[in-house]
Amino acid sequence: MALHTPLHTPLHSDAGGLLSYACERPLPAGTLVRVPLGRREVLGVVWDAPEGIDAPPGQRHALPEGMTLRPIAGVLEGLAPLDAPWRRLVAFAARYYQRALGEVALAALPPQLRTLSPEQLARRLRRPAQAPGATDEAMPATETLTVSAEQESAIARIAAEPGPFLLFGSTGSGKTEVYLRCVQEALQANAAAQALVLVPEINLTAQLEERLTRRFAPLFGAAAVVSLHSGMTGPQRLASWLAAHSGRARIVLGTRMAVFASLPGLAFIVVDEEHDPSYKQQEGARYSARDLAIWRGREQNAKVLLGSATPSLESWHASRPPSPENPAGGRYLRLHMPSRIGAGALPRVRRVDMGQQPRRALFSAPLLAAITERVARGEQSMILLNRRGYAPVLHCVDCGWKSDCPHCSAHQVFHKADRSLRCHHCGSTLRVPRHCPGCGSPDILPLGRGTEQLEEQLGALLSDVLRPDRTPARIARIDADTTRAKGALASQLAQVHSGQVDVLVGTQMIAKGHDFRRITLVAAVQPDGALFSSDFRAPERLFALLMQAAGRAGRDAAYMARQGTPCEMWVQSFHPRHAVFEALRRHDYPAFAEQQLQERAAAAMPPFAYQALVRADARTQQLAQGFLTAATAAAQAAGLPGREQVTLYPPVPLAIQRVANVERAQMLLESPARAALQRFLSAWQPVLQATRSQPQHKGLLRWLVDVDPLVI
C-alpha cells in the first residue's frame, strides 16, 4: 500500500509537498519512518492523505504507467504516532507562514531523533525513562504561599471562563504564582493532563525550572518537569521530548520552539512575557510562538494564559473590554493585577536632562551620587545599556576612517578586553590596528559607548566608594560577551542574588524576568536611540524594556521597609519630556498603549492591518530589487486572488543591506484583511518561484516570506 509523508524540503522544491512511498502494512498517520530521498535516508512522518489521493480502503492506489513507489526503509517502532492535533498545528503553521509542511514538521522534532535508525531508537527507548536532571529521590513537601486578593480573583476567573486570558500585572505583582496555581489546578483535575509554559529566552528557564520542580515534584514526581530549548544538548532535548510525547512529563518549560512539543494531554498553556519579540522566529519558518500557542489552545481545548506587565499592542487590542462602539469587546479576557506583592511600591522614576550635563558625560552627577549612596548602605544598583562591547565603532580623528566591516554595511564593534573589532552581524573579527588604515595616524579613538566601557568608567568613578563592611564596591557585567561559557550566566546571577555584586551593568538580558531581591536603583543611561527610529514598533519596545527594567527595583517589600528608602528608576535622556518617558514616570501602560493605538489606527498599521515581507538576497542590490520588482509585475499581470485588497510597496534595501557579502532587499505587503493577504501569498508562491527561475535572476541566492513581521 502507499503512504504519504512530508520531508524537510523547501516549499518551492519538487519535493516540497507530500511524497508517496510503498509500505507492506498500513501505518497510522503520525508514525515516524525512515525513507529514501535520492541517495540519502531521511526521517519522515506518515501524514493524512490529501483528499482524492487514496483509493477506497483495501485497494492499492493507482500509479501512472511505468511508475513504482520506493519502499520505506524502516519504521521507528516503540513511539506512539504524533497525534492529529499536533499534525493540525504543523499544517496550520506551514500554511499560514508560507513554508513547506515537511520543513515545519521535521524542524519541530528533536535533531537527534531525525538521525536515529529504528535500531538505535529501540536501544534508546530501552534505557530507563528519566528526564534530564531528574532523580528517584523523594522530594520535600512544597511550601504553601498565601495569594493576594488580586491573585485570587484572577485565578478564579481563569478557572471559571474559557479564555484566552491576558494577565496584565505590574512587575512584582505575582504573575508567576498565578501561573503555578492555574497549572496545578489543571493537572490535578485530570491525571493525564499536561501543561506548556513558554518563556522568551533561555536564560530565564533555569530559575523558573527550579521553582516549577520545587512546586510540582512532590505532587507529580521528580520527572514531572522537563525543559525544552536550543541550549540543551541533543540527548537532553530528545529525552525531554520523549517524556512529553509519552505523557510522563506533566509540565514542559521551554522557549518558542517548545510550542511544537508533542503533548497529547495538553490542558493549559502559559506564555510569560508575551510581548517579547523573541517569541518570533527570525530564521527558517518565521512563526510566532505566542500566536501559535493561542491557535493550539483553541484547537486542543486547552486554556491559554498570556502574561506581561507591558503587553504587546496586538494583545492589548485583542483584550479590549466591551464598549458602545464594540459591544463584543476583544477576543481575549483581560485580567488586571496592578499591586505589588507585600504592598511594595513601584519605583519612583527620576529623569535627568543630559542637555544640562557636562558634554560627553556618561553619568550625571545626581545619578552617580545616588549609586554611591546605595553602595554605602549595602544596596544594589542596576545600570542598563542595550549595547555590548566597549564602543560601537573606532574612528580616526585625522581622516575620518571608521571600523567598517569588510563584509557588511555595518561597523565592527570595538571590544577592549581582547583588543578586537567584531562584527555583530557576520561574526568577522580583526585585531585593533595600531595606526589608522586610511592615513597612518595613531589617533584612533572609540566613538560611542557599550557595556564594557560603562563597566570600566563606573569602576573608576566608584574606586573610592566603600561598602558597609569597608570593602571596595564590586561591579559586574552581564551581556552576551560575558555569558558565552557554559554555566557563566548562572554563576553570575548567583553572585548578584547572594549580594556579592553592588552594581550590575548589562544589556536587556538583565532587564526582564529576574527576581533580584536587593536591587533598589535601576538606571537607563542612553535610551534615546529608539525614540526617533524609522521602525514604528520602536517606542513600544523601548517602553516595554524600560518598564521591565524598572520592575527589577524594590521587588522585596520587606527588604525595602527595613532599608527605609524608596526604590528608584533613573532615566538619562536628551528628551526627558518625551511621551514615552512621561508615561513611564506614571507607570501608565494603558495611557501609553492608547496613544500608540490611536497612531496605529490613523496610519492603518498593525493591529489594524496585516503585513508580510518578501525578502530577496543576492550578490548585488540591483539583482535583489530587480527580482522583487519582476515578481510584483508578474503578480499584477496574473490577477491573483486577493490582489485587490493587498497593497504592494516598492522594494527597498534593508536597514543593514549587506551582511556577509550578501545584498538584501525587501518589499512590504499590507492588507486590511488577513484572509485576503493569505490568499494572495499562497497564490504568489509559484509566481515567485517561476520568476526566480528566469535567466536574468540567476544571481539571486534566496527569497523568503515573513508573515506578521516584527522588524520592517
XYZ file of C-alpha atoms in Angstrom:
712
model
C 0.000 0.000 0.000
C 1.033 3.638 -0.372
C 1.636 6.102 2.436
C 2.281 9.829 2.264
C 4.970 11.716 4.167
C 6.332 15.285 4.253
C 10.121 15.676 4.264
C 12.420 18.500 5.306
C 12.462 20.234 1.913
C 11.709 23.816 0.795
C 8.171 24.703 -0.233
C 9.218 25.645 -3.769
C 11.229 22.449 -4.409
C 9.891 19.500 -6.377
C 9.753 17.565 -3.073
C 8.069 20.365 -1.152
C 4.740 18.581 -0.749
C 3.767 15.089 0.364
C 5.764 12.218 -1.120
C 4.386 8.719 -1.563
C 6.218 5.526 -0.551
C 5.345 1.847 -0.576
C 4.744 0.004 2.674
C 3.841 -3.638 3.256
C 1.388 -2.875 6.052
C -0.878 0.049 6.858
C 0.626 2.616 9.214
C -1.423 5.150 11.148
C -0.911 8.829 10.395
C 1.739 10.326 12.668
C 4.049 7.298 12.561
C 7.742 8.154 12.202
C 9.523 6.326 9.380
C 12.891 6.292 7.657
C 12.561 6.779 3.899
C 14.963 7.086 0.947
C 15.317 10.515 -0.674
C 17.729 10.430 -3.582
C 20.868 8.774 -2.225
C 20.079 9.723 1.367
C 17.897 8.185 4.014
C 15.860 10.702 5.999
C 13.158 10.894 8.630
C 9.549 11.248 7.537
C 6.145 11.428 9.191
C 3.257 9.401 7.846
C 0.662 12.024 7.018
C -3.040 12.150 6.391
C -3.635 11.548 2.694
C -4.909 14.606 0.801
C -8.495 14.359 -0.342
C -8.869 12.466 -3.578
C -5.464 10.774 -3.474
C -6.159 7.466 -1.768
C -8.256 4.754 -3.299
C -11.023 3.122 -1.249
C -9.821 1.024 1.695
C -8.289 -2.276 0.636
C -7.467 -1.087 -2.886
C -3.961 -0.174 -3.982
C -3.586 3.408 -5.164
C -3.322 3.588 -8.927
C 0.011 4.911 -10.225
C 0.895 6.262 -13.672
C 2.004 3.513 -16.038
C 5.636 2.537 -15.588
C 5.989 4.221 -12.200
C 6.661 2.344 -8.959
C 6.925 3.565 -5.404
C 10.132 3.225 -3.441
C 9.625 1.281 -0.203
C 10.166 2.850 3.182
C 13.460 1.947 4.863
C 12.009 1.265 8.286
C 9.529 2.213 10.979
C 10.567 3.817 14.274
C 8.812 1.286 16.448
C 8.025 1.933 20.089
C 6.890 5.525 19.608
C 3.215 6.367 19.642
C 2.170 8.204 16.450
C 2.147 12.001 16.561
C -1.489 12.768 17.213
C -3.974 14.602 14.993
C -3.891 17.906 16.980
C -0.101 18.059 16.565
C -0.392 17.396 12.846
C -3.059 20.080 12.503
C -0.807 22.546 14.350
C 2.079 21.842 11.996
C -0.158 22.025 8.927
C -1.604 25.364 10.049
C 1.857 26.817 10.794
C 3.160 25.724 7.394
C 0.128 27.128 5.605
C -0.032 30.439 7.487
C 3.700 31.197 7.461
C 4.130 30.070 3.851
C 6.555 27.210 4.461
C 6.756 23.580 3.359
C 4.841 21.121 5.519
C 7.873 18.888 5.993
C 10.122 21.836 6.812
C 7.928 22.737 9.792
C 7.128 19.157 10.835
C 10.705 17.895 10.879
C 12.144 21.074 12.430
C 9.662 20.599 15.282
C 11.224 17.246 16.181
C 14.446 16.828 18.211
C 17.528 16.916 15.960
C 18.798 13.634 17.350
C 15.514 11.906 16.531
C 15.980 12.869 12.880
C 19.246 10.914 12.715
C 18.412 7.734 14.638
C 17.799 4.474 12.819
C 14.964 2.222 14.050
C 17.543 0.030 15.810
C 19.224 2.992 17.505
C 15.884 4.361 18.677
C 14.894 0.956 20.037
C 18.091 0.883 22.117
C 17.411 4.428 23.285
C 13.875 3.557 24.379
C 15.126 0.607 26.415
C 17.034 2.963 28.696
C 15.365 3.971 31.980
C 12.746 6.612 31.301
C 14.130 9.580 33.198
C 14.214 13.208 32.170
C 17.475 15.183 32.335
C 18.323 16.190 35.882
C 15.565 14.086 37.443
C 16.317 11.785 40.367
C 14.475 8.998 42.088
C 14.930 10.587 45.499
C 11.872 11.686 47.399
C 11.194 15.395 47.060
C 10.417 17.573 50.085
C 6.906 18.837 50.558
C 6.215 22.091 48.761
C 5.577 25.275 50.677
C 2.184 26.897 50.516
C 2.201 30.590 49.648
C -0.587 32.969 50.513
C -2.020 34.731 47.491
C -3.321 38.293 47.393
C -6.908 39.251 46.675
C -5.929 40.287 43.133
C -4.226 36.951 42.517
C -7.193 35.044 43.949
C -9.587 36.928 41.685
C -7.502 36.227 38.596
C -7.194 32.520 39.441
C -10.960 32.239 39.992
C -11.800 33.873 36.665
C -9.314 31.694 34.788
C -10.916 28.611 36.323
C -14.437 29.754 35.505
C -14.074 31.093 31.960
C -12.702 29.641 28.706
C -10.249 32.420 27.790
C -7.792 33.101 26.217
C -6.623 35.369 29.027
C -4.263 38.314 29.130
C -2.897 38.740 32.662
C -1.838 42.384 32.842
C 0.087 42.623 36.099
C 2.673 45.133 37.209
C 6.212 43.892 37.770
C 6.315 42.151 41.146
C 2.541 41.602 41.266
C 2.885 37.816 41.489
C 2.003 36.721 37.952
C 4.220 33.641 38.269
C 2.297 32.393 41.296
C -0.934 32.741 39.311
C 0.637 30.642 36.538
C 1.615 27.935 39.028
C -1.782 27.813 40.730
C -3.609 27.523 37.411
C -1.250 24.838 36.131
C -1.649 22.896 39.369
C -5.440 23.004 39.171
C -5.374 21.820 35.546
C -3.038 18.913 36.303
C -4.884 17.815 39.426
C -8.213 17.837 37.580
C -7.015 15.170 35.124
C -4.316 12.569 35.731
C -3.339 12.668 32.040
C -3.298 16.471 31.713
C -0.142 18.316 30.643
C 0.878 21.974 30.702
C 3.170 24.032 28.489
C 4.991 27.046 29.970
C 6.767 29.307 27.474
C 9.427 31.896 28.332
C 11.071 34.213 25.796
C 14.752 33.446 26.444
C 16.910 30.523 27.520
C 18.459 32.474 30.400
C 15.037 32.665 32.078
C 14.478 28.898 32.140
C 16.860 27.907 34.956
C 15.255 29.841 37.810
C 11.716 29.042 36.639
C 12.545 25.345 36.216
C 13.845 25.279 39.795
C 10.630 26.862 41.026
C 8.430 24.525 38.983
C 10.323 21.485 40.231
C 10.146 22.655 43.827
C 6.396 23.120 43.498
C 5.353 20.139 41.398
C 7.855 17.337 42.001
C 6.259 16.495 45.397
C 2.850 16.354 43.699
C 3.609 14.582 40.417
C 7.056 13.029 40.758
C 10.664 14.069 40.259
C 10.458 13.746 36.443
C 7.253 15.777 36.109
C 9.006 18.912 34.829
C 11.242 18.990 31.739
C 12.816 21.806 29.771
C 12.990 22.131 26.005
C 15.198 24.750 24.359
C 18.097 25.060 21.922
C 20.681 25.463 24.685
C 20.318 21.795 25.619
C 22.416 19.006 24.155
C 20.932 16.648 21.573
C 20.419 13.780 24.047
C 18.844 16.139 26.588
C 16.371 17.509 24.058
C 15.463 14.017 22.910
C 14.913 12.827 26.489
C 12.654 15.804 27.269
C 10.718 15.380 24.024
C 10.182 11.668 24.648
C 8.997 12.380 28.199
C 6.475 14.908 26.886
C 5.366 12.742 23.957
C 4.750 9.726 26.199
C 2.905 11.770 28.814
C 5.453 11.071 31.561
C 6.326 14.754 31.733
C 3.383 16.725 33.082
C 4.932 20.175 32.517
C 7.141 21.301 29.620
C 9.057 24.543 30.143
C 10.671 25.999 27.065
C 11.383 28.788 24.651
C 9.499 29.405 21.403
C 10.456 26.024 19.885
C 8.563 24.246 22.679
C 5.243 25.402 21.201
C 5.625 22.443 18.801
C 6.273 19.887 21.573
C 4.191 16.737 21.275
C 1.814 16.998 24.244
C -1.098 14.571 23.835
C -2.677 15.651 27.134
C -2.249 19.408 26.737
C -4.691 21.234 29.024
C -3.027 24.544 29.894
C -0.595 26.934 28.159
C 1.261 29.832 29.762
C 3.106 32.429 27.664
C 5.174 34.523 30.077
C 6.354 37.989 28.958
C 4.087 37.553 25.952
C 5.161 40.912 24.495
C 8.755 39.800 23.974
C 9.908 39.822 20.318
C 11.959 36.666 20.997
C 8.759 34.651 20.515
C 9.006 35.453 16.798
C 11.376 33.132 14.934
C 13.761 35.045 12.656
C 15.208 32.164 10.622
C 13.586 29.393 8.580
C 9.854 29.190 9.246
C 9.259 32.619 10.779
C 6.462 31.703 13.162
C 5.219 33.471 16.275
C 5.145 31.054 19.209
C 2.708 33.300 21.061
C 0.210 33.295 18.202
C 0.616 29.553 17.646
C 0.005 28.995 21.369
C -3.339 30.786 21.032
C -4.241 28.695 17.973
C -3.119 25.463 19.620
C -5.101 26.181 22.770
C -8.268 26.688 20.765
C -7.598 23.571 18.687
C -6.900 21.297 21.692
C -9.425 22.874 24.049
C -6.606 23.997 26.347
C -6.758 27.233 28.285
C -4.169 29.846 27.296
C -2.820 32.475 29.680
C -0.668 35.316 28.328
C 1.155 37.364 30.950
C 3.008 40.672 30.872
C 3.458 43.980 32.651
C 3.724 45.591 29.207
C 1.555 43.561 26.803
C 2.095 43.764 23.079
C -0.251 46.242 21.452
C -1.754 43.369 19.459
C -2.686 41.502 22.658
C -3.811 44.683 24.390
C -6.128 45.497 21.499
C -7.370 41.896 21.355
C -8.298 42.100 25.058
C -10.168 45.414 24.868
C -13.296 45.474 27.047
C -16.776 45.870 25.535
C -17.734 49.400 24.551
C -20.702 51.107 22.839
C -18.729 51.046 19.575
C -17.757 47.404 20.041
C -20.241 45.597 22.340
C -18.457 42.252 21.927
C -15.048 43.532 23.030
C -11.864 41.716 22.130
C -11.124 38.004 21.679
C -9.163 37.780 24.947
C -10.255 38.359 28.517
C -8.071 40.936 30.261
C -7.246 40.394 33.936
C -5.596 43.215 35.873
C -3.227 42.952 38.860
C -1.899 46.481 39.497
C -0.479 45.981 43.011
C 2.868 44.558 44.033
C 3.044 41.644 46.459
C 3.557 42.740 50.069
C 2.308 46.272 49.406
C 5.621 47.091 47.733
C 5.777 50.350 45.824
C 6.737 50.716 42.191
C 9.982 52.665 41.746
C 9.902 56.422 41.575
C 11.014 57.497 38.087
C 13.552 60.329 38.005
C 14.509 61.910 34.697
C 17.797 63.685 34.039
C 18.150 66.154 31.160
C 21.560 65.279 29.719
C 21.498 68.539 27.769
C 22.155 70.246 31.099
C 25.073 67.969 31.999
C 28.744 68.380 31.010
C 29.425 67.424 27.395
C 30.187 63.711 26.870
C 29.224 62.913 30.466
C 28.256 59.261 30.835
C 26.819 59.525 34.343
C 25.129 62.647 35.591
C 26.256 63.929 38.985
C 22.868 63.231 40.667
C 22.800 59.627 39.402
C 26.380 58.975 40.459
C 25.586 60.346 43.917
C 22.525 58.110 44.163
C 24.526 54.996 43.185
C 27.206 55.909 45.731
C 24.619 56.200 48.498
C 23.136 52.802 47.632
C 26.549 51.110 47.712
C 27.363 52.708 51.070
C 24.101 51.337 52.502
C 24.762 47.832 51.184
C 22.067 48.028 48.489
C 22.413 47.010 44.840
C 22.029 49.082 41.687
C 21.465 48.036 38.091
C 22.660 50.016 35.054
C 21.078 49.272 31.673
C 22.730 49.980 28.328
C 21.448 47.846 25.473
C 24.721 47.793 23.539
C 27.555 45.370 24.259
C 31.237 45.868 23.561
C 33.414 48.832 24.517
C 32.325 51.200 21.734
C 30.135 50.778 18.632
C 32.916 51.992 16.347
C 36.536 53.149 16.215
C 37.287 56.269 14.187
C 40.307 58.276 13.067
C 40.408 61.885 14.199
C 42.517 62.956 11.210
C 40.904 61.344 8.148
C 37.519 60.162 9.439
C 38.185 56.429 8.914
C 35.750 54.168 10.765
C 35.957 50.480 11.655
C 33.549 49.326 8.962
C 33.030 45.605 8.496
C 34.529 44.495 5.154
C 31.646 42.064 4.639
C 28.628 44.049 5.933
C 27.186 47.539 5.719
C 27.786 47.929 9.455
C 30.583 48.900 11.806
C 32.805 46.457 13.620
C 32.377 46.942 17.363
C 35.442 47.658 19.491
C 35.977 45.131 22.307
C 38.722 46.404 24.583
C 39.102 43.267 26.696
C 40.745 41.310 23.878
C 41.659 44.295 21.647
C 39.423 43.108 18.836
C 36.990 44.539 16.317
C 33.950 42.281 15.899
C 31.008 42.455 13.549
C 27.853 41.501 15.428
C 26.142 40.591 12.145
C 28.541 38.241 10.327
C 30.913 37.447 13.190
C 34.136 38.527 11.434
C 36.901 39.551 13.853
C 40.052 41.638 13.399
C 42.791 42.841 15.706
C 42.634 46.537 16.567
C 45.115 48.355 14.274
C 47.916 50.364 15.883
C 47.584 53.074 13.234
C 44.736 54.274 11.042
C 44.487 52.019 7.944
C 43.484 55.095 5.947
C 46.145 57.670 6.778
C 48.508 56.037 9.262
C 47.592 58.369 12.128
C 47.916 56.912 15.638
C 44.883 58.915 16.820
C 42.257 56.178 16.635
C 39.562 56.697 19.239
C 36.380 54.865 20.322
C 33.144 56.537 19.327
C 30.031 55.865 21.401
C 29.694 53.566 24.389
C 28.946 49.953 25.171
C 28.574 47.957 28.377
C 32.294 47.176 28.529
C 33.147 50.889 28.635
C 30.327 51.508 31.080
C 31.775 48.928 33.460
C 35.273 50.416 33.172
C 34.203 54.013 33.763
C 31.913 53.095 36.624
C 34.773 51.224 38.260
C 36.924 54.344 38.085
C 34.167 56.618 39.414
C 33.402 54.293 42.338
C 37.003 53.364 43.142
C 36.897 55.197 46.487
C 33.379 54.114 47.480
C 33.193 51.590 50.307
C 30.544 49.088 51.259
C 29.238 48.856 54.851
C 31.954 46.268 55.586
C 34.601 48.826 54.411
C 35.496 46.823 51.302
C 35.559 48.420 47.818
C 32.431 48.485 45.684
C 32.098 45.488 43.393
C 30.885 45.861 39.810
C 29.789 43.054 37.463
C 28.748 42.987 33.819
C 26.262 40.586 32.227
C 25.858 40.555 28.457
C 26.347 38.168 25.550
C 30.134 38.541 25.817
C 30.420 37.586 29.500
C 27.992 34.654 29.364
C 29.373 32.623 26.452
C 30.917 29.900 28.599
C 28.649 27.121 29.819
C 27.293 27.936 33.264
C 28.642 31.509 33.194
C 25.235 33.171 33.366
C 24.031 31.027 36.262
C 27.247 31.740 38.170
C 26.994 35.498 37.629
C 23.327 35.619 38.599
C 24.129 33.653 41.755
C 26.670 36.307 42.712
C 24.069 39.029 42.272
C 21.469 37.148 44.323
C 23.949 36.465 47.136
C 24.897 40.138 47.459
C 28.461 39.789 46.122
C 27.732 42.449 43.483
C 26.974 46.088 44.299
C 26.417 47.467 40.790
C 25.248 45.269 37.911
C 25.862 46.553 34.382
C 24.228 44.843 31.430
C 22.074 44.726 28.344
C 18.434 43.684 28.084
C 19.499 40.244 29.372
C 19.237 41.600 32.936
C 16.114 43.680 32.416
C 13.402 41.041 32.361
C 12.248 38.060 34.356
C 14.936 38.051 37.062
C 13.824 38.289 40.668
C 16.611 40.408 42.172
C 15.707 40.994 45.827
C 18.286 43.634 46.823
C 18.250 45.990 43.854
C 16.835 49.362 44.886
C 18.021 51.545 41.978
C 17.819 50.980 38.226
C 19.221 53.405 35.660
C 18.923 53.597 31.874
C 21.843 55.692 30.703
C 21.346 56.036 26.927
C 17.775 55.122 25.923
C 17.238 57.833 23.286
C 18.228 55.771 20.251
C 14.758 54.230 19.839
C 12.761 57.449 20.231
C 13.054 58.554 16.609
C 13.559 55.239 14.854
C 12.036 54.526 11.439
C 10.584 51.321 12.943
C 7.043 52.082 14.104
C 7.377 49.473 16.866
C 10.475 51.100 18.411
C 8.581 53.169 21.044
C 6.634 50.077 22.109
C 9.831 48.054 22.526
C 11.590 50.867 24.394
C 8.702 51.382 26.802
C 8.499 47.656 27.495
C 12.258 47.409 28.094
C 12.288 50.367 30.491
C 9.200 49.180 32.372
C 10.680 45.706 32.705
C 13.994 47.161 33.888
C 12.229 49.384 36.408
C 10.469 46.307 37.704
C 13.774 44.833 38.910
C 13.909 47.510 41.652
C 12.220 47.135 45.033
C 10.752 43.673 44.474
C 11.171 42.663 48.135
C 8.768 44.836 50.127
C 10.122 43.621 53.481
C 13.695 44.447 52.484
C 12.668 47.908 51.278
C 10.854 48.551 54.551
C 13.984 47.667 56.514
C 16.122 49.928 54.332
C 13.727 52.833 54.814
C 14.378 54.397 51.394
C 12.239 54.252 48.234
C 13.353 52.388 45.134
C 14.121 54.472 42.059
C 14.328 54.285 38.285
C 16.643 56.871 36.689
C 16.404 57.799 33.005
C 19.147 59.920 31.452
C 17.897 61.465 28.217
C 18.301 64.471 25.964
C 14.494 64.380 25.583
C 13.258 63.823 29.147
C 9.765 65.181 28.351
C 9.119 62.718 25.546
C 5.740 60.955 25.746
C 7.432 57.577 26.353
C 9.184 58.893 29.459
C 6.071 60.757 30.633
C 4.090 57.500 30.598
C 7.000 55.682 32.236
C 7.091 58.255 35.037
C 3.459 57.468 35.866
C 3.871 53.690 35.267
C 0.882 54.185 32.998
C 0.957 51.488 30.372
C -2.773 51.871 29.469
C -2.257 55.548 28.565
C 0.840 54.734 26.540
C -0.962 51.897 24.735
C -3.988 54.069 23.986
C -1.828 56.791 22.452
C 0.119 54.276 20.369
C -3.032 52.504 19.188
C -4.549 55.792 18.083
C -1.465 56.480 15.979
C -1.529 52.938 14.571
C -5.229 53.207 13.678
C -4.703 56.560 11.933
C -1.834 55.098 9.899
C -3.618 51.742 9.259
C -0.813 49.769 10.859
C -0.985 46.558 12.928
C -3.104 45.567 14.740
C -5.481 47.426 12.385
C -3.861 45.937 9.276
C -1.936 42.806 8.377
C 1.541 42.747 6.905
C 4.032 40.453 5.242
C 7.536 40.963 3.915
C 9.105 39.319 0.891
C 12.878 39.452 1.128
C 15.446 38.692 -1.529
C 19.166 38.017 -1.033
C 21.525 38.371 -3.992
C 25.104 39.195 -4.947
C 24.094 42.741 -5.843
C 21.412 45.082 -4.599
C 20.253 45.593 -8.193
C 19.588 41.867 -8.595
C 17.714 41.626 -5.302
C 15.438 44.570 -6.045
C 15.056 43.523 -9.681
C 13.704 40.123 -8.636
C 11.127 41.698 -6.319
C 10.075 44.216 -8.961
C 9.647 41.476 -11.574
C 7.689 39.283 -9.139
C 5.381 42.212 -8.387
C 4.723 42.813 -12.083
C 4.025 39.115 -12.598
C 1.550 39.109 -9.701
C -0.298 42.084 -11.122
C -0.421 40.517 -14.584
C -1.700 37.203 -13.211
C -4.629 38.765 -11.354
C -4.014 36.672 -8.247
C -6.875 36.180 -5.764
C -6.991 38.803 -3.023
C -4.847 41.217 -5.076
C -7.460 43.988 -4.942
C -7.186 44.083 -1.130
C -3.387 43.919 -0.909
C -1.039 46.882 -1.261
C 2.420 46.041 -2.603
C 5.056 48.644 -1.797
C 8.199 49.070 -3.925
C 11.299 47.096 -2.893
C 13.899 48.841 -0.736
C 17.214 47.807 0.856
C 17.137 46.518 4.423
C 18.449 48.810 7.158
C 21.607 46.654 7.199
C 21.543 45.977 3.487
C 24.723 43.874 3.205
C 25.586 41.006 5.576
C 28.410 38.536 4.897
C 28.788 39.949 1.355
C 25.135 39.287 0.562
C 22.927 42.189 -0.518
C 19.432 42.186 0.951
C 16.242 43.882 -0.241
C 12.639 43.576 0.829
C 9.156 44.716 -0.058
C 6.182 45.218 2.210
C 2.700 43.827 1.611
C -0.225 45.216 3.571
C -3.926 44.409 3.707
C -6.880 45.300 5.926
C -7.979 41.636 5.719
C -5.848 38.751 6.955
C -7.665 36.228 4.741
C -7.065 38.306 1.597
C -3.363 38.580 2.375
C -3.130 34.819 2.923
C -4.937 34.041 -0.350
C -2.612 36.341 -2.233
C 0.559 34.964 -0.652
C -0.450 31.358 -1.330
C -1.184 32.124 -4.970
C 2.008 34.193 -5.298
C 4.337 31.376 -4.215
C 4.505 29.631 -7.639
C 4.799 33.031 -9.343
C 7.778 33.900 -7.145
C 9.434 30.602 -7.941
C 8.788 30.977 -11.672
C 10.295 34.468 -11.547
C 13.280 33.077 -9.663
C 13.988 30.558 -12.444
C 14.247 33.234 -15.164
C 17.788 33.709 -16.569
C 18.026 37.400 -15.615
C 17.670 36.455 -11.931
C 20.456 33.888 -11.946
C 22.419 35.778 -9.275
C 19.592 35.553 -6.755
C 20.637 33.474 -3.760
C 17.333 33.051 -1.940
C 13.972 34.577 -1.220
C 11.610 34.188 1.697
C 8.246 35.312 3.013
C 7.836 36.700 6.537
C 4.200 36.857 7.680
C 3.389 39.244 10.544
C 6.955 40.624 10.671
C 8.179 42.389 13.810
C 11.014 44.298 12.159
C 10.424 46.248 8.959
